[in-house]
Amino acid sequence: MKKMSDTFRATFTEDSKKNQARINQLSNELQEAKQTIDLQLVELQEARSKNESLSTELQITTQKLSDLQSLKVLESTPSLEVTPSLEPEPEHEVASEAEN
């Protein structure tokens, strides 16, 4: 009976050591995975910040381009020169302008 108990104790102790070694290994792997995730999170936050910065820069550049295109259209549009008419205005136009 004592021999069986010693055999059981030895097997149990050996299994416990193996299980503890496996637990330690898994714990180390988990810690490494957590560190990797933390680094990836930092990289993601940096990328998001850069993306927001580039997005703002793109909006500013797009607005500047739009402004330049509008200016180009204005510059290419022939200017209308207003010359006073030498003919007197008809009386009904003069009267309607006076009413306004």
N, CA, C and O atoms as a printed pandas DataFrame, in Angstrom:
     atom_number atom_name residue_name chain_id  residue_number  x_coord  y_coord  z_coord
0              1         N          MET        A               1    0.833   -1.187    0.000
1              2        CA          MET        A               1    0.000    0.000    0.000
2              3         C          MET        A               1    0.877    1.249    0.000
3              4         O          MET        A               1    0.594    2.227   -0.693
4              5         N          LYS        A               2    1.947    1.195    0.793
5              6        CA          LYS        A               2    2.863    2.326    0.871
6              7         C          LYS        A               2    3.522    2.574   -0.470
7              8         O          LYS        A               2    3.744    3.722   -0.854
8              9         N          LYS        A               3    3.839    1.498   -1.189
9             10        CA          LYS        A               3    4.480    1.618   -2.480
10            11         C          LYS        A               3    3.552    2.317   -3.479
11            12         O          LYS        A               3    3.997    3.165   -4.253
12            13         N          MET        A               4    2.261    1.959   -3.460
13            14        CA          MET        A               4    1.287    2.595   -4.340
14            15         C          MET        A               4    1.157    4.074   -4.015
15            16         O          MET        A               4    1.066    4.911   -4.913
16            17         N          SER        A               5    1.150    4.382   -2.766
17            18        CA          SER        A               5    1.040    5.767   -2.337
18            19         C          SER        A               5    2.269    6.556   -2.770
19            20         O          SER        A               5    2.144    7.701   -3.204
20            21         N          ASP        A               6    3.449    5.964   -2.660
21            22        CA          ASP        A               6    4.680    6.637   -3.091
22            23         C          ASP        A               6    4.681    6.828   -4.600
23            24         O          ASP        A               6    5.097    7.876   -5.095
24            25         N          THR        A               7    4.220    5.826   -5.329
25            26        CA          THR        A               7    4.150    5.914   -6.792
26            27         C          THR        A               7    3.174    7.011   -7.206
27            28         O          THR        A               7    3.461    7.817   -8.091
28            29         N          PHE        A               8    2.022    7.027   -6.553
29            30        CA          PHE        A               8    1.023    8.060   -6.846
30            31         C          PHE        A               8    1.586    9.450   -6.547
31            32         O          PHE        A               8    1.421   10.377   -7.339
32            33         N          ARG        A               9    2.251    9.584   -5.402
33            34        CA          ARG        A               9    2.828   10.875   -5.001
34            35         C          ARG        A               9    3.890   11.307   -6.020
35            36         O          ARG        A               9    3.940   12.478   -6.397
36            37         N          ALA        A              10    4.717   10.397   -6.458
37            38        CA          ALA        A              10    5.777   10.718   -7.427
38            39         C          ALA        A              10    5.154   11.146   -8.749
39            40         O          ALA        A              10    5.585   12.129   -9.352
40            41         N          THR        A              11    4.138   10.409   -9.201
41            42        CA          THR        A              11    3.456   10.752  -10.455
42            43         C          THR        A              11    2.765   12.100  -10.337
43            44         O          THR        A              11    2.833   12.935  -11.239
44            45         N          PHE        A              12    2.099   12.293   -9.203
45            46        CA          PHE        A              12    1.390   13.552   -8.973
46            47         C          PHE        A              12    2.378   14.723   -8.947
47            48         O          PHE        A              12    2.110   15.773   -9.533
48            49         N          THR        A              13    3.502   14.549   -8.281
49            50        CA          THR        A              13    4.514   15.598   -8.198
50            51         C          THR        A              13    5.085   15.893   -9.578
51            52         O          THR        A              13    5.280   17.055   -9.934
52            53         N          GLU        A              14    5.355   14.848  -10.357
53            54        CA          GLU        A              14    5.883   15.023  -11.720
54            55         C          GLU        A              14    4.866   15.745  -12.599
55            56         O          GLU        A              14    5.223   16.663  -13.338
56            57         N          ASP        A              15    3.613   15.339  -12.521
57            58        CA          ASP        A              15    2.553   15.991  -13.302
58            59         C          ASP        A              15    2.393   17.458  -12.878
59            60         O          ASP        A              15    2.197   18.339  -13.715
60            61         N          SER        A              16    2.478   17.696  -11.590
61            62        CA          SER        A              16    2.356   19.071  -11.095
62            63         C          SER        A              16    3.482   19.946  -11.643
63            64         O          SER        A              16    3.255   21.092  -12.032
64            65         N          LYS        A              17    4.699   19.397  -11.669
65            66        CA          LYS        A              17    5.838   20.153  -12.201
66            67         C          LYS        A              17    5.647   20.444  -13.697
67            68         O          LYS        A              17    5.914   21.552  -14.162
68            69         N          LYS        A              18    5.182   19.437  -14.435
69            70        CA          LYS        A              18    4.925   19.630  -15.873
70            71         C          LYS        A              18    3.837   20.689  -16.083
71            72         O          LYS        A              18    3.959   21.566  -16.938
72            73         N          ASN        A              19    2.782   20.588  -15.288
73            74        CA          ASN        A              19    1.689   21.557  -15.406
74            75         C          ASN        A              19    2.163   22.963  -15.052
75            76         O          ASN        A              19    1.798   23.931  -15.719
76            77         N          GLN        A              20    2.972   23.075  -14.008
77            78        CA          GLN        A              20    3.488   24.386  -13.628
78            79         C          GLN        A              20    4.401   24.949  -14.712
79            80         O          GLN        A              20    4.364   26.147  -14.997
80            81         N          ALA        A              21    5.218   24.090  -15.318
81            82        CA          ALA        A              21    6.094   24.524  -16.416
82            83         C          ALA        A              21    5.252   25.007  -17.600
83            84         O          ALA        A              21    5.568   26.016  -18.231
84            85         N          ARG        A              22    4.179   24.271  -17.889
85            86        CA          ARG        A              22    3.287   24.668  -18.997
86            87         C          ARG        A              22    2.588   25.994  -18.677
87            88         O          ARG        A              22    2.452   26.856  -19.545
88            89         N          ILE        A              23    2.153   26.147  -17.435
89            90        CA          ILE        A              23    1.515   27.402  -17.011
90            91         C          ILE        A              23    2.495   28.559  -17.157
91            92         O          ILE        A              23    2.129   29.628  -17.647
92            93         N          ASN        A              24    3.740   28.350  -16.734
93            94        CA          ASN        A              24    4.747   29.395  -16.870
94            95         C          ASN        A              24    5.006   29.750  -18.332
95            96         O          ASN        A              24    5.142   30.922  -18.683
96            97         N          GLN        A              25    5.074   28.720  -19.179
97            98        CA          GLN        A              25    5.293   28.944  -20.612
98            99         C          GLN        A              25    4.135   29.744  -21.210
99           100         O          GLN        A              25    4.356   30.707  -21.945
100          101         N          LEU        A              26    2.912   29.348  -20.898
101          102        CA          LEU        A              26    1.736   30.056  -21.414
102          103         C          LEU        A              26    1.670   31.485  -20.881
103          104         O          LEU        A              26    1.274   32.403  -21.598
104          105         N          SER        A              27    2.055   31.665  -19.634
105          106        CA          SER        A              27    2.069   32.999  -19.045
106          107         C          SER        A              27    3.072   33.896  -19.777
107          108         O          SER        A              27    2.790   35.062  -20.054
108          109         N          ASN        A              28    4.247   33.333  -20.085
109          110        CA          ASN        A              28    5.247   34.101  -20.848
110          111         C          ASN        A              28    4.744   34.448  -22.243
111          112         O          ASN        A              28    4.920   35.574  -22.710
112          113         N          GLU        A              29    4.121   33.485  -22.903
113          114        CA          GLU        A              29    3.570   33.733  -24.237
114          115         C          GLU        A              29    2.486   34.808  -24.184
115          116         O          GLU        A              29    2.403   35.669  -25.059
116          117         N          LEU        A              30    1.668   34.742  -23.153
117          118        CA          LEU        A              30    0.613   35.740  -22.985
118          119         C          LEU        A              30    1.213   37.124  -22.762
119          120         O          LEU        A              30    0.730   38.107  -23.323
120          121         N          GLN        A              31    2.251   37.205  -21.957
121          122        CA          GLN        A              31    2.922   38.484  -21.706
122          123         C          GLN        A              31    3.531   39.042  -22.996
123          124         O          GLN        A              31    3.436   40.239  -23.264
124          125         N          GLU        A              32    4.152   38.176  -23.787
125          126        CA          GLU        A              32    4.724   38.607  -25.067
126          127         C          GLU        A              32    3.631   39.103  -26.009
127          128         O          GLU        A              32    3.799   40.116  -26.689
128          129         N          ALA        A              33    2.521   38.390  -26.044
129          130        CA          ALA        A              33    1.403   38.797  -26.899
130          131         C          ALA        A              33    0.857   40.152  -26.451
131          132         O          ALA        A              33    0.530   40.996  -27.285
132          133         N          LYS        A              34    0.758   40.359  -25.144
133          134        CA          LYS        A              34    0.281   41.640  -24.620
134          135         C          LYS        A              34    1.228   42.763  -25.013
135          136         O          LYS        A              34    0.779   43.839  -25.407
136          137         N          GLN        A              35    2.529   42.528  -24.910
137          138        CA          GLN        A              35    3.506   43.545  -25.297
138          139         C          GLN        A              35    3.388   43.874  -26.792
139          140         O          GLN        A              35    3.473   45.036  -27.188
140          141         N          THR        A              36    3.194   42.848  -27.603
141          142        CA          THR        A              36    3.021   43.055  -29.040
142          143         C          THR        A              36    1.775   43.885  -29.320
143          144         O          THR        A              36    1.801   44.802  -30.141
144          145         N          ILE        A              37    0.696   43.560  -28.640
145          146        CA          ILE        A              37   -0.559   44.304  -28.816
146          147         C          ILE        A              37   -0.381   45.753  -28.380
147          148         O          ILE        A              37   -0.865   46.669  -29.045
148          149         N          ASP        A              38    0.318   45.963  -27.256
149          150        CA          ASP        A              38    0.552   47.327  -26.778
150          151         C          ASP        A              38    1.357   48.136  -27.798
151          152         O          ASP        A              38    1.048   49.299  -28.058
152          153         N          LEU        A              39    2.391   47.513  -28.375
153          154        CA          LEU        A              39    3.192   48.198  -29.400
154          155         C          LEU        A              39    2.345   48.504  -30.638
155          156         O          LEU        A              39    2.440   49.589  -31.213
156          157         N          GLN        A              40    1.525   47.548  -31.037
157          158        CA          GLN        A              40    0.663   47.768  -32.195
158          159         C          GLN        A              40   -0.354   48.866  -31.925
159          160         O          GLN        A              40   -0.704   49.623  -32.830
160          161         N          LEU        A              41   -0.829   48.958  -30.693
161          162        CA          LEU        A              41   -1.770   50.013  -30.322
162          163         C          LEU        A              41   -1.106   51.375  -30.431
163          164         O          LEU        A              41   -1.707   52.322  -30.937
164          165         N          VAL        A              42    0.133   51.479  -29.957
165          166        CA          VAL        A              42    0.870   52.740  -30.072
166          167         C          VAL        A              42    1.061   53.096  -31.552
167          168         O          VAL        A              42    0.867   54.247  -31.942
168          169         N          GLU        A              43    1.438   52.118  -32.369
169          170        CA          GLU        A              43    1.612   52.354  -33.800
170          171         C          GLU        A              43    0.294   52.793  -34.439
171          172         O          GLU        A              43    0.277   53.689  -35.283
172          173         N          LEU        A              44   -0.793   52.167  -34.038
173          174        CA          LEU        A              44   -2.112   52.525  -34.571
174          175         C          LEU        A              44   -2.483   53.948  -34.190
175          176         O          LEU        A              44   -2.995   54.696  -35.023
176          177         N          GLN        A              45   -2.230   54.336  -32.937
177          178        CA          GLN        A              45   -2.534   55.694  -32.495
178          179         C          GLN        A              45   -1.683   56.715  -33.255
179          180         O          GLN        A              45   -2.176   57.782  -33.620
180          181         N          GLU        A              46   -0.411   56.394  -33.495
181          182        CA          GLU        A              46    0.458   57.288  -34.265
182          183         C          GLU        A              46   -0.040   57.408  -35.709
183          184         O          GLU        A              46   -0.057   58.498  -36.281
184          185         N          ALA        A              47   -0.441   56.285  -36.283
185          186        CA          ALA        A              47   -0.954   56.296  -37.648
186          187         C          ALA        A              47   -2.255   57.097  -37.730
187          188         O          ALA        A              47   -2.465   57.839  -38.690
188          189         N          ARG        A              48   -3.122   56.953  -36.738
189          190        CA          ARG        A              48   -4.378   57.704  -36.712
190          191         C          ARG        A              48   -4.099   59.199  -36.625
191          192         O          ARG        A              48   -4.733   59.997  -37.314
192          193         N          SER        A              49   -3.152   59.570  -35.779
193          194        CA          SER        A              49   -2.793   60.983  -35.630
194          195         C          SER        A              49   -2.242   61.531  -36.941
195          196         O          SER        A              49   -2.597   62.632  -37.360
196          197         N          LYS        A              50   -1.379   60.760  -37.581
197          198        CA          LYS        A              50   -0.812   61.190  -38.872
198          199         C          LYS        A              50   -1.914   61.287  -39.926
199          200         O          LYS        A              50   -1.920   62.205  -40.746
200          201         N          ASN        A              51   -2.837   60.341  -39.896
201          202        CA          ASN        A              51   -3.950   60.354  -40.844
202          203         C          ASN        A              51   -4.797   61.610  -40.668
203          204         O          ASN        A              51   -5.184   62.246  -41.648
204          205         N          GLU        A              52   -5.085   61.965  -39.410
205          206        CA          GLU        A              52   -5.876   63.171  -39.142
206          207         C          GLU        A              52   -5.126   64.416  -39.624
207          208         O          GLU        A              52   -5.727   65.332  -40.185
208          209         N          SER        A              53   -3.815   64.440  -39.402
209          210        CA          SER        A              53   -2.999   65.569  -39.839
210          211         C          SER        A              53   -3.014   65.679  -41.364
211          212         O          SER        A              53   -3.171   66.767  -41.916
212          213         N          LEU        A              54   -2.849   64.543  -42.033
213          214        CA          LEU        A              54   -2.860   64.543  -43.495
214          215         C          LEU        A              54   -4.240   64.911  -44.039
215          216         O          LEU        A              54   -4.347   65.572  -45.072
216          217         N          SER        A              55   -5.276   64.488  -43.354
217          218        CA          SER        A              55   -6.632   64.823  -43.770
218          219         C          SER        A              55   -6.852   66.331  -43.689
219          220         O          SER        A              55   -7.426   66.932  -44.597
220          221         N          THR        A              56   -6.395   66.932  -42.604
221          222        CA          THR        A              56   -6.514   68.387  -42.451
222          223         C          THR        A              56   -5.713   69.093  -43.540
223          224         O          THR        A              56   -6.179   70.058  -44.146
224          225         N          GLU        A              57   -4.500   68.596  -43.778
225          226        CA          GLU        A              57   -3.649   69.185  -44.817
226          227         C          GLU        A              57   -4.311   69.058  -46.187
227          228         O          GLU        A              57   -4.243   69.982  -46.997
228          229         N          LEU        A              58   -4.945   67.930  -46.447
229          230        CA          LEU        A              58   -5.640   67.727  -47.720
230          231         C          LEU        A              58   -6.804   68.700  -47.867
231          232         O          LEU        A              58   -7.014   69.259  -48.943
232          233         N          GLN        A              59   -7.560   68.903  -46.794
233          234        CA          GLN        A              59   -8.677   69.849  -46.849
234          235         C          GLN        A              59   -8.178   71.258  -47.145
235          236         O          GLN        A              59   -8.777   71.973  -47.948
236          237         N          ILE        A              60   -7.085   71.659  -46.501
237          238        CA          ILE        A              60   -6.532   72.997  -46.727
238          239         C          ILE        A              60   -6.050   73.124  -48.168
239          240         O          ILE        A              60   -6.318   74.125  -48.832
240          241         N          THR        A              61   -5.344   72.113  -48.642
241          242        CA          THR        A              61   -4.834   72.136  -50.019
242          243         C          THR        A              61   -5.978   72.154  -51.025
243          244         O          THR        A              61   -5.911   72.857  -52.033
244          245         N          THR        A              62   -7.028   71.381  -50.752
245          246        CA          THR        A              62   -8.189   71.356  -51.643
246          247         C          THR        A              62   -8.862   72.728  -51.689
247          248         O          THR        A              62   -9.267   73.191  -52.756
248          249         N          GLN        A              63   -8.979   73.369  -50.540
249          250        CA          GLN        A              63   -9.575   74.714  -50.492
250          251         C          GLN        A              63   -8.710   75.710  -51.256
251          252         O          GLN        A              63   -9.230   76.550  -51.990
252          253         N          LYS        A              64   -7.396   75.621  -51.087
253          254        CA          LYS        A              64   -6.493   76.522  -51.815
254          255         C          LYS        A              64   -6.612   76.303  -53.319
255          256         O          LYS        A              64   -6.634   77.262  -54.091
256          257         N          LEU        A              65   -6.689   75.044  -53.732
257          258        CA          LEU        A              65   -6.842   74.730  -55.151
258          259         C          LEU        A              65   -8.153   75.296  -55.677
259          260         O          LEU        A              65   -8.191   75.877  -56.762
260          261         N          SER        A              66   -9.222   75.129  -54.916
261          262        CA          SER        A              66  -10.519   75.669  -55.314
262          263         C          SER        A              66  -10.450   77.189  -55.450
263          264         O          SER        A              66  -10.976   77.763  -56.404
264          265         N          ASP        A              67   -9.788   77.835  -54.475
265          266        CA          ASP        A              67   -9.635   79.290  -54.529
266          267         C          ASP        A              67   -8.837   79.711  -55.756
267          268         O          ASP        A              67   -9.185   80.683  -56.425
268          269         N          LEU        A              68   -7.770   78.978  -56.048
269          270        CA          LEU        A              68   -6.947   79.296  -57.220
270          271         C          LEU        A              68   -7.728   79.099  -58.514
271          272         O          LEU        A              68   -7.596   79.892  -59.446
272          273         N          GLN        A              69   -8.542   78.044  -58.575
273          274        CA          GLN        A              69   -9.348   77.806  -59.767
274          275         C          GLN        A              69  -10.375   78.925  -59.946
275          276         O          GLN        A              69  -10.617   79.374  -61.067
276          277         N          SER        A              70  -10.968   79.369  -58.858
277          278        CA          SER        A              70  -11.931   80.466  -58.928
278          279         C          SER        A              70  -11.244   81.737  -59.400
279          280         O          SER        A              70  -11.786   82.477  -60.221
280          281         N          LEU        A              71  -10.054   81.986  -58.881
281          282        CA          LEU        A              71   -9.287   83.166  -59.287
282          283         C          LEU        A              71   -8.928   83.083  -60.759
283          284         O          LEU        A              71   -8.993   84.082  -61.476
284          285         N          LYS        A              72   -8.554   81.904  -61.210
285          286        CA          LYS        A              72   -8.203   81.725  -62.620
286          287         C          LYS        A              72   -9.412   82.000  -63.509
287          288         O          LYS        A              72   -9.285   82.628  -64.560
288          289         N          VAL        A              73  -10.577   81.531  -63.089
289          290        CA          VAL        A              73  -11.803   81.784  -63.856
290          291         C          VAL        A              73  -12.075   83.280  -63.908
291          292         O          VAL        A              73  -12.428   83.819  -64.957
292          293         N          LEU        A              74  -11.910   83.948  -62.770
293          294        CA          LEU        A              74  -12.142   85.390  -62.739
294          295         C          LEU        A              74  -11.150   86.128  -63.628
295          296         O          LEU        A              74  -11.518   87.084  -64.311
296          297         N          GLU        A              75   -9.904   85.694  -63.622
297          298        CA          GLU        A              75   -8.890   86.347  -64.444
298          299         C          GLU        A              75   -9.123   86.102  -65.930
299          300         O          GLU        A              75   -8.819   86.962  -66.756
300          301         N          SER        A              76   -9.655   84.949  -66.268
301          302        CA          SER        A              76   -9.855   84.631  -67.684
302          303         C          SER        A              76  -11.165   85.201  -68.230
303          304         O          SER        A              76  -11.367   85.238  -69.443
304          305         N          THR        A              77  -12.046   85.642  -67.344
305          306        CA          THR        A              77  -13.305   86.229  -67.778
306          307         C          THR        A              77  -13.032   87.659  -68.225
307          308         O          THR        A              77  -12.465   88.453  -67.474
308          309         N          PRO        A              78  -13.439   87.984  -69.455
309          310        CA          PRO        A              78  -13.200   89.357  -69.902
310          311         C          PRO        A              78  -13.980   90.339  -69.030
311          312         O          PRO        A              78  -15.137   90.119  -68.674
312          313         N          SER        A              79  -13.302   91.415  -68.711
313          314        CA          SER        A              79  -13.975   92.390  -67.856
314          315         C          SER        A              79  -14.953   93.207  -68.691
315          316         O          SER        A              79  -14.698   93.532  -69.850
316          317         N          LEU        A              80  -16.035   93.515  -68.086
317          318        CA          LEU        A              80  -17.045   94.323  -68.749
318          319         C          LEU        A              80  -16.785   95.780  -68.407
319          320         O          LEU        A              80  -16.771   96.179  -67.243
320          321         N          GLU        A              81  -16.583   96.549  -69.447
321          322        CA          GLU        A              81  -16.360   97.970  -69.208
322          323         C          GLU        A              81  -17.703   98.679  -69.299
323          324         O          GLU        A              81  -18.459   98.485  -70.251
324          325         N          VAL        A              82  -17.977   99.473  -68.333
325          326        CA          VAL        A              82  -19.238  100.210  -68.311
326          327         C          VAL        A              82  -18.949  101.596  -68.865
327          328         O          VAL        A              82  -18.159  102.376  -68.333
328          329         N          THR        A              83  -19.625  101.842  -69.941
329          330        CA          THR        A              83  -19.486  103.183  -70.535
330          331         C          THR        A              83  -20.831  103.865  -70.431
331          332         O          THR        A              83  -21.866  103.260  -70.714
332          333         N          PRO        A              84  -20.820  105.098  -70.035
333          334        CA          PRO        A              84  -22.101  105.802  -69.928
334          335         C          PRO        A              84  -22.732  105.960  -71.308
335          336         O          PRO        A              84  -22.061  106.194  -72.313
336          337         N          SER        A              85  -24.005  105.827  -71.303
337          338        CA          SER        A              85  -24.748  105.957  -72.558
338          339         C          SER        A              85  -24.881  107.438  -72.897
339          340         O          SER        A              85  -25.149  108.275  -72.035
340          341         N          LEU        A              86  -24.690  107.725  -74.148
341          342        CA          LEU        A              86  -24.820  109.113  -74.588
342          343         C          LEU        A              86  -26.263  109.456  -74.907
343          344         O          LEU        A              86  -26.630  110.624  -75.034
344          345         N          GLU        A              87  -27.071  108.418  -75.032
345          346        CA          GLU        A              87  -28.477  108.661  -75.336
346          347         C          GLU        A              87  -29.253  108.844  -74.041
347          348         O          GLU        A              87  -28.974  108.143  -73.069
348          349         N          PRO        A              88  -30.191  109.736  -73.988
349          350        CA          PRO        A              88  -31.003  109.903  -72.786
350          351         C          PRO        A              88  -31.890  108.675  -72.580
351          352         O          PRO        A              88  -32.342  108.040  -73.532
352          353         N          GLU        A              89  -32.117  108.369  -71.322
353          354        CA          GLU        A              89  -32.955  107.218  -71.003
354          355         C          GLU        A              89  -34.407  107.563  -71.282
355          356         O          GLU        A              89  -34.828  108.705  -71.095
356          357         N          PRO        A              90  -35.184  106.561  -71.734
357          358        CA          PRO        A              90  -36.614  106.825  -71.934
358          359         C          PRO        A              90  -37.250  107.215  -70.608
359          360         O          PRO        A              90  -36.791  106.810  -69.539
360          361         N          GLU        A              91  -38.304  108.000  -70.693
361          362        CA          GLU        A              91  -38.932  108.550  -69.486
362          363         C          GLU        A              91  -39.512  107.485  -68.566
363          364         O          GLU        A              91  -39.460  107.642  -67.346
364          365         N          HIS        A              92  -40.058  106.418  -69.110
365          366        CA          HIS        A              92  -40.662  105.399  -68.246
366          367         C          HIS        A              92  -39.594  104.677  -67.415
367          368         O          HIS        A              92  -39.895  104.268  -66.294
368          369         N          GLU        A              93  -38.355  104.500  -67.912
369          370        CA          GLU        A              93  -37.286  103.892  -67.128
370          371         C          GLU        A              93  -36.827  104.833  -66.022
371          372         O          GLU        A              93  -36.538  104.400  -64.907
372          373         N          VAL        A              94  -36.763  106.130  -66.340
373          374        CA          VAL        A              94  -36.367  107.117  -65.332
374          375         C          VAL        A              94  -37.389  107.175  -64.215
375          376         O          VAL        A              94  -37.035  107.288  -63.042
376          377         N          ALA        A              95  -38.672  107.098  -64.587
377          378        CA          ALA        A              95  -39.733  107.157  -63.589
378          379         C          ALA        A              95  -39.712  105.916  -62.712
379          380         O          ALA        A              95  -39.889  106.031  -61.499
380          381         N          SER        A              96  -39.501  104.724  -63.285
381          382        CA          SER        A              96  -39.481  103.500  -62.474
382          383         C          SER        A              96  -38.265  103.487  -61.560
383          384         O          SER        A              96  -38.357  102.976  -60.444
384          385         N          GLU        A              97  -37.152  104.019  -61.980
385          386        CA          GLU        A              97  -35.976  104.080  -61.105
386          387         C          GLU        A              97  -36.219  105.052  -59.960
387          388         O          GLU        A              97  -35.746  104.820  -58.847
388          389         N          ALA        A              98  -36.929  106.107  -60.202
389          390        CA          ALA        A              98  -37.225  107.092  -59.158
390          391         C          ALA        A              98  -38.137  106.465  -58.106
391          392         O          ALA        A              98  -38.004  106.760  -56.918
392          393         N          GLU        A              99  -39.063  105.601  -58.534
393          394        CA          GLU        A              99  -39.964  104.945  -57.606
394          395         C          GLU        A              99  -39.223  103.964  -56.714
395          396         O          GLU        A              99  -39.567  103.795  -55.544
396          397         N          ASN        A             100  -38.238  103.341  -57.251
397          398        CA          ASN        A             100  -37.473  102.336  -56.491
398          399         C          ASN        A             100  -36.612  103.065  -55.485
399          400         O          ASN        A             100  -35.876  102.432  -54.728
